[in-house]
PDB file of C-alpha atoms in Angstrom:
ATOM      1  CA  UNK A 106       0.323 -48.250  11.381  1.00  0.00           C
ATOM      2  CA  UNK A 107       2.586 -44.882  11.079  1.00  0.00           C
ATOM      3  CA  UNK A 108       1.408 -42.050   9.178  1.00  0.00           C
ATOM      4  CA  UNK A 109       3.298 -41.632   5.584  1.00  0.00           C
ATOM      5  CA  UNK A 110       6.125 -38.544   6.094  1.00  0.00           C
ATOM      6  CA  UNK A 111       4.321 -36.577   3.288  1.00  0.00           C
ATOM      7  CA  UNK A 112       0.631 -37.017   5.029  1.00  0.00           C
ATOM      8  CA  UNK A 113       2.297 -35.746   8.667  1.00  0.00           C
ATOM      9  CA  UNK A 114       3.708 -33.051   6.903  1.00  0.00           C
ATOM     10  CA  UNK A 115       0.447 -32.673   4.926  1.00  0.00           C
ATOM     11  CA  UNK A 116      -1.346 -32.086   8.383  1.00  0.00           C
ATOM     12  CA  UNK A 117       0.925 -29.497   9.877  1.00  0.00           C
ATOM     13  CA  UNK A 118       0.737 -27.041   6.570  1.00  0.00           C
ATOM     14  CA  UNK A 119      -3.108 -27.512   7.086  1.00  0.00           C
ATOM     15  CA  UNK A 120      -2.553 -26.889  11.035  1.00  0.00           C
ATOM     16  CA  UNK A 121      -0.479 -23.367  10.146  1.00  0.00           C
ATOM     17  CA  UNK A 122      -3.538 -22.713   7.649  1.00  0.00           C
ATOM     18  CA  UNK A 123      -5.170 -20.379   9.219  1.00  0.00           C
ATOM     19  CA  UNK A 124      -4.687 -16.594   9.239  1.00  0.00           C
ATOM     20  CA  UNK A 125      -4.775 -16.248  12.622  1.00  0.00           C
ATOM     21  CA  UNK A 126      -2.371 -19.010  13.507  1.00  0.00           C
ATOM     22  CA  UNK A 127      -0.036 -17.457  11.288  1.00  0.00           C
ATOM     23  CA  UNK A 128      -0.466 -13.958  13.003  1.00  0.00           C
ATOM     24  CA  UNK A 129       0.239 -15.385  16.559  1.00  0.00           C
ATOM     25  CA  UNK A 130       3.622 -17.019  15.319  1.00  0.00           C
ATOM     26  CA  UNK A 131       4.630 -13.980  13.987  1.00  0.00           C
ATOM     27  CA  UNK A 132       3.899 -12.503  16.879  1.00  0.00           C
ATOM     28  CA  UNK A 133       5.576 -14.801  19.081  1.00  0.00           C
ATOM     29  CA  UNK A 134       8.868 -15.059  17.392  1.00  0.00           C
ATOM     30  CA  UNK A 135      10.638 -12.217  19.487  1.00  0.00           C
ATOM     31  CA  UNK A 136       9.562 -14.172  22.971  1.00  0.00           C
ATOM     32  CA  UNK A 137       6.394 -14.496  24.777  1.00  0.00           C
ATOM     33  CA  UNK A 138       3.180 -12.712  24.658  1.00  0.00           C
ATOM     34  CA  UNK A 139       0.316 -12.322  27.185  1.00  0.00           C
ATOM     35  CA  UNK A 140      -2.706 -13.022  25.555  1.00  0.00           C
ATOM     36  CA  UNK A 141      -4.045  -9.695  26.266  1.00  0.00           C
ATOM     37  CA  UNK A 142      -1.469  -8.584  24.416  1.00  0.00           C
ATOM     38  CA  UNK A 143      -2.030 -10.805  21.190  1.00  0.00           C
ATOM     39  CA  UNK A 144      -5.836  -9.861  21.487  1.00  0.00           C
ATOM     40  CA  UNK A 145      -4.931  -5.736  20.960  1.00  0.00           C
ATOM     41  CA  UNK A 146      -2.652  -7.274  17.921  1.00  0.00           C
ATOM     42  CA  UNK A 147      -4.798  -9.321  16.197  1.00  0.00           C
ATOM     43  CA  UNK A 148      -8.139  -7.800  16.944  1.00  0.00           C
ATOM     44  CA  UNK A 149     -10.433 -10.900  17.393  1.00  0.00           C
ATOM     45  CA  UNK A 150     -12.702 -12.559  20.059  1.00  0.00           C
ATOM     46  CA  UNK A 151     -11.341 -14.013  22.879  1.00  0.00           C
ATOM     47  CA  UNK A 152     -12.742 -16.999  22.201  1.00  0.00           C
ATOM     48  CA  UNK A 153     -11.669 -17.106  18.684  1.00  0.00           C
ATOM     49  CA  UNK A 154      -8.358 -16.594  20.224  1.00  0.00           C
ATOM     50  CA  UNK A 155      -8.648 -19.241  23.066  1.00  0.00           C
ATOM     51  CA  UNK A 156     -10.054 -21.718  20.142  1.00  0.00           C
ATOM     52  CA  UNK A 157      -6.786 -20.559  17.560  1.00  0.00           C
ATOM     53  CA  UNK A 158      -4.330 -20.992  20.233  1.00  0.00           C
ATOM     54  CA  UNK A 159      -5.280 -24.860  21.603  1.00  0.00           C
ATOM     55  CA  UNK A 160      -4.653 -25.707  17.898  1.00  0.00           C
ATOM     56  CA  UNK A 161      -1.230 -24.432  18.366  1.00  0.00           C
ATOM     57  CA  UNK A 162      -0.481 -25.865  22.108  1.00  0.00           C
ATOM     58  CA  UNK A 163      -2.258 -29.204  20.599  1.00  0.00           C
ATOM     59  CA  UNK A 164       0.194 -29.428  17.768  1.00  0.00           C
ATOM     60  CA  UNK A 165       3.283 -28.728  20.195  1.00  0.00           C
ATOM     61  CA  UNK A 166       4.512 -25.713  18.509  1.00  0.00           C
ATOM     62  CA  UNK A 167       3.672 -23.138  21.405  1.00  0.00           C
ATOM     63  CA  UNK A 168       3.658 -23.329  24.773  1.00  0.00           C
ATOM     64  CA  UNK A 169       1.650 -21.687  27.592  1.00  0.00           C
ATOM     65  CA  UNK A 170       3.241 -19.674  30.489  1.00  0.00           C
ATOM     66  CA  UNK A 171       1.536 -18.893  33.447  1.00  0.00           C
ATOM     67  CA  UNK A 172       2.999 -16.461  35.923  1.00  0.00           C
ATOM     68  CA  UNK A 173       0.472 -15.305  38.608  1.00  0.00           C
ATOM     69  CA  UNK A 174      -2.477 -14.491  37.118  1.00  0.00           C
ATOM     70  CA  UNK A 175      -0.611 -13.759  33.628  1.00  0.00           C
ATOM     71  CA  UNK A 176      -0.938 -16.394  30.724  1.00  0.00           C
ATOM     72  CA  UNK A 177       1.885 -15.974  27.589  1.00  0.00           C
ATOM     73  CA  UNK A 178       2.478 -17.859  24.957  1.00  0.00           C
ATOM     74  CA  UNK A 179       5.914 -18.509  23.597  1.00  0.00           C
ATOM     75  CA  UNK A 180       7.454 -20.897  19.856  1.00  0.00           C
ATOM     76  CA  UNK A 181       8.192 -24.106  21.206  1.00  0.00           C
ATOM     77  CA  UNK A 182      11.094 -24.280  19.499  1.00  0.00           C
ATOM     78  CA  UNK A 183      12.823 -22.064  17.232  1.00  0.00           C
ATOM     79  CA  UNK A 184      13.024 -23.681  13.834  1.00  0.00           C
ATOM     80  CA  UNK A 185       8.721 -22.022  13.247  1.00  0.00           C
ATOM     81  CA  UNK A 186      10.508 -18.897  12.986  1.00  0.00           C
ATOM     82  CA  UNK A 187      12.729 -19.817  10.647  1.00  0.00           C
ATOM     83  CA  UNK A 188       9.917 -21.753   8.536  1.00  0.00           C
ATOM     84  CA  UNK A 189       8.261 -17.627   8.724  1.00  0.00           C
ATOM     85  CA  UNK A 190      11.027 -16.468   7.639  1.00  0.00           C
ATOM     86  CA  UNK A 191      11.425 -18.815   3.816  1.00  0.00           C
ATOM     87  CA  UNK A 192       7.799 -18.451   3.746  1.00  0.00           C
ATOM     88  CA  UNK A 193       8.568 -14.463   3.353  1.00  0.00           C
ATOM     89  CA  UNK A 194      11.519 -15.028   0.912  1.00  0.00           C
ATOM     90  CA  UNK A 195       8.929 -17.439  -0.772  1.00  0.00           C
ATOM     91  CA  UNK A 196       6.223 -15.047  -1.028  1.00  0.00           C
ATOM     92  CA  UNK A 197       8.578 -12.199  -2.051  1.00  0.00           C
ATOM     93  CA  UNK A 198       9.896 -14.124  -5.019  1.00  0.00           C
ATOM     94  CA  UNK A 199       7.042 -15.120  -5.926  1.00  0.00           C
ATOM     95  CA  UNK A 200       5.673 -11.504  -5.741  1.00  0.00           C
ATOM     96  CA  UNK A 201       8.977  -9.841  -7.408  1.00  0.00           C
ATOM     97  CA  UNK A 202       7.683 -12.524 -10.399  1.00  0.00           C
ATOM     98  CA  UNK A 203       4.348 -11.065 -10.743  1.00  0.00           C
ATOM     99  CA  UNK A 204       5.431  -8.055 -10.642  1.00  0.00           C
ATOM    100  CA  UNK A 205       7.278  -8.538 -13.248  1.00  0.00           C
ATOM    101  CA  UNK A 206       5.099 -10.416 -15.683  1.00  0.00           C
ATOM    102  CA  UNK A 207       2.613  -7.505 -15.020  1.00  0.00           C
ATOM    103  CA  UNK A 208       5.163  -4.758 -15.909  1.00  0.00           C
ATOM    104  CA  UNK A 209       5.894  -6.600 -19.284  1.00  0.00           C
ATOM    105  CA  UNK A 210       1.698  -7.571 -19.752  1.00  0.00           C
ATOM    106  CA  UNK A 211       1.526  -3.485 -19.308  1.00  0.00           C
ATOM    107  CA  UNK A 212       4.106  -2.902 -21.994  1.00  0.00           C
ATOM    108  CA  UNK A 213       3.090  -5.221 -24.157  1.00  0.00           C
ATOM    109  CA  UNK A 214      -0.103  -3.389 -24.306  1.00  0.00           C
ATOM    110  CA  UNK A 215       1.274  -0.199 -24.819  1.00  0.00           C
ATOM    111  CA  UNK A 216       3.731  -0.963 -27.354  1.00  0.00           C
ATOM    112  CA  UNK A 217       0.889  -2.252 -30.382  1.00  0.00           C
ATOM    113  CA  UNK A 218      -0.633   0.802 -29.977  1.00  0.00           C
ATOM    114  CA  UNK A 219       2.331   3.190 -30.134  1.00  0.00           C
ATOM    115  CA  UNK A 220       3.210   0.871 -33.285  1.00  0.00           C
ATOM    116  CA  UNK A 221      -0.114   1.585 -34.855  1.00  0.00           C
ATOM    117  CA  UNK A 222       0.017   5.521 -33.869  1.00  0.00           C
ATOM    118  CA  UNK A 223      -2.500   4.982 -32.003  1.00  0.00           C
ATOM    119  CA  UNK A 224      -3.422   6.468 -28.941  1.00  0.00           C
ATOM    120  CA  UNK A 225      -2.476   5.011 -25.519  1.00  0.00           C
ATOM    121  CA  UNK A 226      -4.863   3.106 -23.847  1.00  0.00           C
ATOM    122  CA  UNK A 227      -5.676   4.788 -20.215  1.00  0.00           C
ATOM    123  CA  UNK A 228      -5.164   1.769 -17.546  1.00  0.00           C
TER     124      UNK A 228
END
């Protein structure tokens, strides 16, 4: 029986839903990376690291490179970039939005008590 579109699509947001899957993506999309190199960027256990980056060879959206005793990770394929790159205008919308509604929340809350002559609540 084949998996529903929606549910495989389902299961690779939940694969990219970790923190540190994210990180090594980001870190990947300018060409490969030793892993000793993503370890001094991302700060974490090797292991951790070992366990974060068979999720991603698993899935097929990085691959390994060995050259001599050297192991680097590269994007399998450059269309995870570009799925980085709308999540960022995504999140930056959606930030610019809050922003916004927070400036007006803040002015609303002035503006009552300027009305009143009342003082201006610290915030």
């Amino acid at each position: 029986m084949q998996v529903p579109l929606y549910q495989a699509k389902a299961e690779f947001f939940r694969m990219l839903g970790h923190p540190v899957r994210i990180r090594v993506l980001e870190l990947l999309q300018n060409g490969p990376v030793p892993v000793r190199d993503l370890l001094d960027d991302i700060e974490i256990e090797p292991s951790s690291l070992s366990q974060q980056l068979a999720v991603l060879r698993r899935s097929g959206i990085v691959v390994s490179i060995r050259e001599g005793s050297t192991v680097s990770y590269a994007l399998a394929g450059g269309d995870v970039a570009e799925l980085l790159r709308a999540a960022r205008l995504i999140l930056t919308d959606l930030l610019a939005g809050q922003t916004e509604l927070l400036a007006e929340l803040r002015q609303a809350e002035v503006q009552p008590s300027l009305a009143s002559g009342g003082a201006e609540r610290p915030t």
